[in-house]
Structure formats: C-alpha cells, structure tokens
XYZ file of C-alpha atoms in Angstrom:
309
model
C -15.293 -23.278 12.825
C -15.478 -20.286 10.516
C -16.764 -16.933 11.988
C -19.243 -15.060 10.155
C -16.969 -12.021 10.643
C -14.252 -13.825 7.840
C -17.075 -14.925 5.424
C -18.566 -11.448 4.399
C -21.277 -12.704 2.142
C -24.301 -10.843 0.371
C -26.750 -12.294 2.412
C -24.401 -11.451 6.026
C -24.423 -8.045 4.714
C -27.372 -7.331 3.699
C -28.598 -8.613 7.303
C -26.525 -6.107 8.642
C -27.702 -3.181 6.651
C -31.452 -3.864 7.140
C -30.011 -3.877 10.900
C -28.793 0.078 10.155
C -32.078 1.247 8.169
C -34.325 -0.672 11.372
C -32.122 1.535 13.598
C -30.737 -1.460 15.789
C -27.237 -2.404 16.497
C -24.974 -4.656 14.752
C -24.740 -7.731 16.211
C -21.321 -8.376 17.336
C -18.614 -9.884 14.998
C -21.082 -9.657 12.107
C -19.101 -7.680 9.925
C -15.175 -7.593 9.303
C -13.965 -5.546 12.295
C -12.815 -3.045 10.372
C -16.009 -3.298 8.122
C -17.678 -2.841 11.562
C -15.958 0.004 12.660
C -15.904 1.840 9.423
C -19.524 1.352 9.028
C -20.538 2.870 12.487
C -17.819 5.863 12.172
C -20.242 6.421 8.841
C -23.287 6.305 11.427
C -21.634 8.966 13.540
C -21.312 11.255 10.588
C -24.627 11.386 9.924
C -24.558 8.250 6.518
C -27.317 6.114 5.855
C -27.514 3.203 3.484
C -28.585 4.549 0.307
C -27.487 8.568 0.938
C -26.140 10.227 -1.708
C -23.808 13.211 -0.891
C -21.825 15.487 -2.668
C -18.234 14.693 -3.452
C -15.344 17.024 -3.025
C -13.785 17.130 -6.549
C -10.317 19.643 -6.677
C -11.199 21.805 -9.981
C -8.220 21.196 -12.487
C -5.692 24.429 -10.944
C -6.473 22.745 -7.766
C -5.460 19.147 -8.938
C -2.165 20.838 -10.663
C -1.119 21.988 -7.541
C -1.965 18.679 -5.398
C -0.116 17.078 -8.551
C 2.999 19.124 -8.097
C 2.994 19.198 -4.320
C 3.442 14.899 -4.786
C 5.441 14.861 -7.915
C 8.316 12.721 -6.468
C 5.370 10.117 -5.324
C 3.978 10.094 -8.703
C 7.515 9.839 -10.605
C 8.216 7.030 -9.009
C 5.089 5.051 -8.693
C 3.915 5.780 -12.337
C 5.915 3.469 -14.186
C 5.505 0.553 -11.381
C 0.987 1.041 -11.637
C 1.273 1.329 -15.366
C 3.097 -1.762 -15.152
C 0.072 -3.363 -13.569
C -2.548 -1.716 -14.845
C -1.297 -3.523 -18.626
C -1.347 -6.775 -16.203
C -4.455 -6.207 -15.214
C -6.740 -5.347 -18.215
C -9.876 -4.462 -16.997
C -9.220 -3.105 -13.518
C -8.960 0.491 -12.210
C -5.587 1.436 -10.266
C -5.806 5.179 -8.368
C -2.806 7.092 -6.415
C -3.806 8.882 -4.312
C -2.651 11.460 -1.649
C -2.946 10.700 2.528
C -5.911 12.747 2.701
C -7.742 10.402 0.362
C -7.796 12.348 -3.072
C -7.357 10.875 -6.054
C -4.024 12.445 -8.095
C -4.588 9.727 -10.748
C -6.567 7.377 -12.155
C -5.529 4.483 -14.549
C -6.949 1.422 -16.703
C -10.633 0.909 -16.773
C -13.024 3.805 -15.378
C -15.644 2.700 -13.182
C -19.242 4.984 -13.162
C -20.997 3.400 -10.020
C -24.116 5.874 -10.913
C -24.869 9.180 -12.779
C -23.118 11.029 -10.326
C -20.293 9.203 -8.806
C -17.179 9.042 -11.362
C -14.053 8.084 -9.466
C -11.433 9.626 -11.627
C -8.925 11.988 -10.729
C -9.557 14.780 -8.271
C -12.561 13.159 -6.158
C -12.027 12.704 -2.640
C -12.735 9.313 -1.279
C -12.906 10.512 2.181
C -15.402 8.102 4.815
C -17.024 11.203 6.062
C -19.052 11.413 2.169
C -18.176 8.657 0.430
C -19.166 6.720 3.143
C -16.739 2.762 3.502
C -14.508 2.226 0.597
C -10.547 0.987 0.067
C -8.824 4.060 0.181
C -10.230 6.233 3.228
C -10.101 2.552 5.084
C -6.726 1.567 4.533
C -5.363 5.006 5.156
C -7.694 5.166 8.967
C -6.549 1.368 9.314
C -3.035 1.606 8.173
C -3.272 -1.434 6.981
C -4.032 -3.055 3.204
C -8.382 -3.622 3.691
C -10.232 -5.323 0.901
C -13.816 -3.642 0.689
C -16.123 -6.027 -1.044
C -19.100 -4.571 -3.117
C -21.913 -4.679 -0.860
C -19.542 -3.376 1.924
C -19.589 0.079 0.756
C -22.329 1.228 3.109
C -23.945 4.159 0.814
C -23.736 1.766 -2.230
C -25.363 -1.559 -1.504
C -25.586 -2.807 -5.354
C -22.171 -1.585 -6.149
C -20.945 -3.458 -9.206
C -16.931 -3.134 -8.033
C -15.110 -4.333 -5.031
C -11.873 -2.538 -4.654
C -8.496 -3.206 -2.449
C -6.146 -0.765 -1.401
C -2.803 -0.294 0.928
C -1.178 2.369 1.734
C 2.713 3.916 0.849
C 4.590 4.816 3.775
C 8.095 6.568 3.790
C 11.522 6.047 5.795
C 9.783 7.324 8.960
C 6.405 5.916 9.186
C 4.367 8.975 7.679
C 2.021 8.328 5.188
C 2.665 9.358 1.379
C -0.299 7.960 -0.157
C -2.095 5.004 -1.227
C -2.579 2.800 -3.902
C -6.768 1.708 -4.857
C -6.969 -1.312 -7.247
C -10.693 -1.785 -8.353
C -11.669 -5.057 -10.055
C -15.346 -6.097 -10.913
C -17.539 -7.102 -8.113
C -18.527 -11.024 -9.690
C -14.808 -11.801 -9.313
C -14.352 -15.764 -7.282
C -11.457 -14.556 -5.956
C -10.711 -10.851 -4.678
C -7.723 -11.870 -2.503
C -5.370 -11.797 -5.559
C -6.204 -8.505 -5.940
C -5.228 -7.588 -2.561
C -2.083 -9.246 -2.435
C -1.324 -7.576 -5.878
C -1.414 -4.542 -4.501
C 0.422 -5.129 -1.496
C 3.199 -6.237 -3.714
C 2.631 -2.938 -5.540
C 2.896 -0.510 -2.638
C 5.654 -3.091 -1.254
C 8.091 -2.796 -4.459
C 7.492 1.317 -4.479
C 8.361 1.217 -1.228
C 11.665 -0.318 -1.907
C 11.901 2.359 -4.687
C 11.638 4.841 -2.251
C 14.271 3.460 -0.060
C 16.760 2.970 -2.749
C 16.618 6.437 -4.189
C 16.535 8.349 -0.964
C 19.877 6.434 -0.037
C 21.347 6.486 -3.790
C 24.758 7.526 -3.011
C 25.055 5.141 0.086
C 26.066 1.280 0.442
C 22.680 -0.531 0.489
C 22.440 -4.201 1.646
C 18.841 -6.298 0.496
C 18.330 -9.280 2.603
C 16.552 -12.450 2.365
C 16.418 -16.104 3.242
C 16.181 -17.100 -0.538
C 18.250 -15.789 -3.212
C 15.689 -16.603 -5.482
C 13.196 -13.801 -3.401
C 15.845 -11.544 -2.797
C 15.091 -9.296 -5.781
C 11.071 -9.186 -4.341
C 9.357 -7.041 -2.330
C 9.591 -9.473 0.948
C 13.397 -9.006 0.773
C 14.607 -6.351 3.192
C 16.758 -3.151 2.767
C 20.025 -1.529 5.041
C 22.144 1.526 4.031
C 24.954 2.164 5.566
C 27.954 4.988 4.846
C 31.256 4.409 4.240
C 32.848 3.750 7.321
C 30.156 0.532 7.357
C 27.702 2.653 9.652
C 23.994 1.326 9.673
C 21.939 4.450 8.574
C 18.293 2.773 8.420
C 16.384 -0.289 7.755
C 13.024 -1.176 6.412
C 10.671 -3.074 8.191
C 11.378 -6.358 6.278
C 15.044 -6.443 7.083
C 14.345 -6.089 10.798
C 11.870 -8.866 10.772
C 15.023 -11.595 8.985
C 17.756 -9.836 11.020
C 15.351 -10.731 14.179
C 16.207 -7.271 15.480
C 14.092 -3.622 15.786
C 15.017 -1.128 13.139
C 16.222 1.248 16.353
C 18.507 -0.987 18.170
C 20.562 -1.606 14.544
C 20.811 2.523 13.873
C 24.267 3.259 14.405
C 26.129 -0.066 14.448
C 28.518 -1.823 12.636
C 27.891 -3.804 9.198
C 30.596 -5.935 10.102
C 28.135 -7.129 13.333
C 26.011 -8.876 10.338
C 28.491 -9.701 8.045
C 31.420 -11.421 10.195
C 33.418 -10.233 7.748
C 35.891 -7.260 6.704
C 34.124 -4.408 5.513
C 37.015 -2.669 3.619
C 37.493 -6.484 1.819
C 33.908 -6.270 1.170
C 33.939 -2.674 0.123
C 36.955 -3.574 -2.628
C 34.707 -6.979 -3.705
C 31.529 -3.964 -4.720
C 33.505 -1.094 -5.982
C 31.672 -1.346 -9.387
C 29.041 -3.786 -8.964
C 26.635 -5.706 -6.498
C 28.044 -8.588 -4.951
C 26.501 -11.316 -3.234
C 27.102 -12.375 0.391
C 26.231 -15.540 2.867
C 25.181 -13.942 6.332
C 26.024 -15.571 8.886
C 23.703 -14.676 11.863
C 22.595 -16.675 14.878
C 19.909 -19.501 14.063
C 19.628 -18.559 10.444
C 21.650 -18.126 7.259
C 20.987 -15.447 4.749
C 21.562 -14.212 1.637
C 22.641 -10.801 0.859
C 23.432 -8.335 -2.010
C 25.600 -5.347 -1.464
C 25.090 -2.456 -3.648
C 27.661 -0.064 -4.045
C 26.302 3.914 -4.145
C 24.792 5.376 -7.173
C 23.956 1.878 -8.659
C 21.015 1.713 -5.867
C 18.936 4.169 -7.019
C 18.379 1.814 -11.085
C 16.392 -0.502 -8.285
C-alpha cells in the first residue's frame, strides 16, 4: 500500500496548507518527511503560506567577491552545467555556495512573481524564502526534489525544482547544484537523478584534480560504467600507498574509506605493483580485481593524466 507521504499530490498539499493557515497540526506522515520538517522549521521562523519577505540579494562588488572566494568550484563545474543546461533546453541550472546563494544562474530564467527573480546573487535561504531545493538539500544533505506546491510561501508556483549538494574529499560542503524544470512536467524524477549525476561527475572532477600528480585507480563492477559517476575513485603514491577514497569505491571494495587509508594497493590488486606501475607509465591501463565474493574492473591512471578526467 502506498503512503500518502510518497504521493505528494496537489490536493495532499493543499490539505496540508489549509491545515497551517487553520492553525492545526499536520497530520502525521502527510507530507514528505523532509517536506514535513522543512515546512514546520518555516513555522518556527515566523512563515506563513502566502508571506512575502524580502530577499537577501549580494549587490554586484559583493557577488565579485563571493565569485572569487569559489572560483575553483565554479572552474570546474562550469563546463559540466553548461553541458546540461544545452541538454536541457528550457530548464534553469544555479551553483550555488553552502550558505545557499546563488553564484550563477544558467538556461531559462524563472520570474515566480514581480518580485522574486532567482538569478544570481539571491539567497535561497529557508529562513525567507521559506521550502525550496537548495536551502533543503544543503539542511538535508541529501539530493530533495521540491515539487511546486511544496514551496510553502508559494502555493501556485509554476516550477518544481531538484537540487543536491557538492561535497569535497572530507565531507564539507562546497555548494550545490538547483535544476528547475516547469511545474506540469509527468515526470520530475529525471530531473533529480540528472542532477545527482551532475553533482556526482563534478565530484569525481574534484577528486581527480586534487590528486593530479598521484596514481588514481576508478573502480566498478562493469567496464561499461566504469567511466560514470557510480564508478569509484583511489589515489595512492608511489610506493602503492592508499591516500583516499570516495564514497563509491568503499561501497564495491565492501570496506570504510578509513580502514583502507594507509594500506597497500597490492591488498586489492593481488598483483605486483612495480609490474603494474611499468604496464601505466604513459597511459591508463585496465585491471581484473580480484577481491573476495566479487570481481571488478579497474583502470589505473598514471599521475598528471588524472586531472583531463
């Protein structure tokens, strides 16, 4: 039996609003939980359905600074969201930074009303603007959809919008990506996976430029998906010393990123890692990995040639 909390239709929502402006409380598992939580978090700050508030917008010295401050973010994710964004005719892509402001906007504009332009500069933070993608994904950690009628202070909105956010080697938040698609679309689940494959491959391009002049190893269980963004990434030095690795290659190798730190390639590879070393010394090579319960497929990339990823 389907819950009402996965269906998120206009008329569930609207229930749930008329709820808020009657003053009661949401019934329980009426909303998306994190619908739910975003919505009464709105509550707390003092939102109603229909407020309108002023927006934070950085003047342009102010967004030439926050521009310059994440310059490394935006040189590497521009070419990857332009990319999409001439996919994806008709949509609106923003990066922006981990407090929620917009750096840059790009493909279609959206104008929700006369005085909310989400362009570059606004800040999409909950606490005025009230549910949306960005400010939800970044509280959530965690790609959210946010359908149309879910923004709380916008109850005709004519966009949904989708959003994940970019995390580097450590965990800490650089940013997030917004994709915003016209609210009448059958099917806004291809927009979130699109831009979880978005935020996945820049993530990836992260990883290979930081280690650039190290060995990197992607792994996979196809070869056919080991150039995508489910494949997973280890660097090592030299000497065959594991440096780091990504989430995705500690969920094939089976093992926490932690307890791999510090060992040996050759643990994974059951083979010599000089004789590997000598196979790579001007290109990526391909290698069968042996490991316990499962065979995968790997690609060694030798340092400097990483960092074209």
């Amino acid at each position: 039996m389907i819950s009402k909390t996965v269906l998120r239709t206009p008329d569930v929502i609207r229930q749930a609003r008329e709820h808020l402006l009657r003053g009661q409380q949401l019934p329980m598992g009426m909303l998306d939980a994190s619908i739910d939580r975003s919505w009464q978090r709105c509550i707390e700050h003092g939102l109603q359905p229909g407020s309108l508030p002023e927006l934070p917008r950085l003047d342009s010295g102010e967004l030439r600074t926050q521009r310059e401050m994440h310059r490394r973010l935006i040189e590497l994710a521009d070419p990857l969201i332009r990319r999409v964004t001439e996919d994806l005719r008709g949509c609106q892509l923003l990066l922006a930074t981990p407090d929620a402001t917009v750096l840059k906007s790009y493909g279609q504009r959206f104008v929700l009303n006369d005085r909310f332009h989400i362009g570059a500069g606004i800040n999409l933070d909950e606490r005025w603007f009230g549910t949306n993608a960005p400010a939800l994904a970044l509280i959530e950690r965690a790609p959210v959809l946010v359908k149309s009628c879910e923004h709380l202070l916008f109850p005709d909105n004519p966009v949904s919008c989708v959003a994940a956010p970019l995390f580097d080697l450590n965990g800490d938040c650089l940013g997030l990506i917004d994709l915003t698609f016209e609210a009448n679309h059958p099917r806004p689940e291809i927009f979130l996976r699109r831009v979880q494959q978005l935020t996945g491959a820049l993530e990836q391009r992260l990883f290979f430029h930081h280690y650039q002049q190290r060995w990197v190893l992607q792994v996979h269980a196809s070869l056919a998906e080991l150039d995508g963004v489910s494949c997973g990434l280890v660097a090592m030095n030299d000497s065959g010393l594991i440096l780091a690795v990504d989430s995705q290659a500690a969920q094939w190798l089976g093992e926490a990123s932690a307890s791999l730190i510090g060992r040996h390639i050759e643990e994974l590879l059951g083979n010599s890692w000089k004789e590997i070393c000598r196979q790579c010394e001007r290109c990526s090579v391909l290698l069968g990995l042996p490991l316990t319960g499962a065979q995968l497929v790997g690609r060694l990339n030798p340092p400097d040639q990483g960092g074209a990823a």
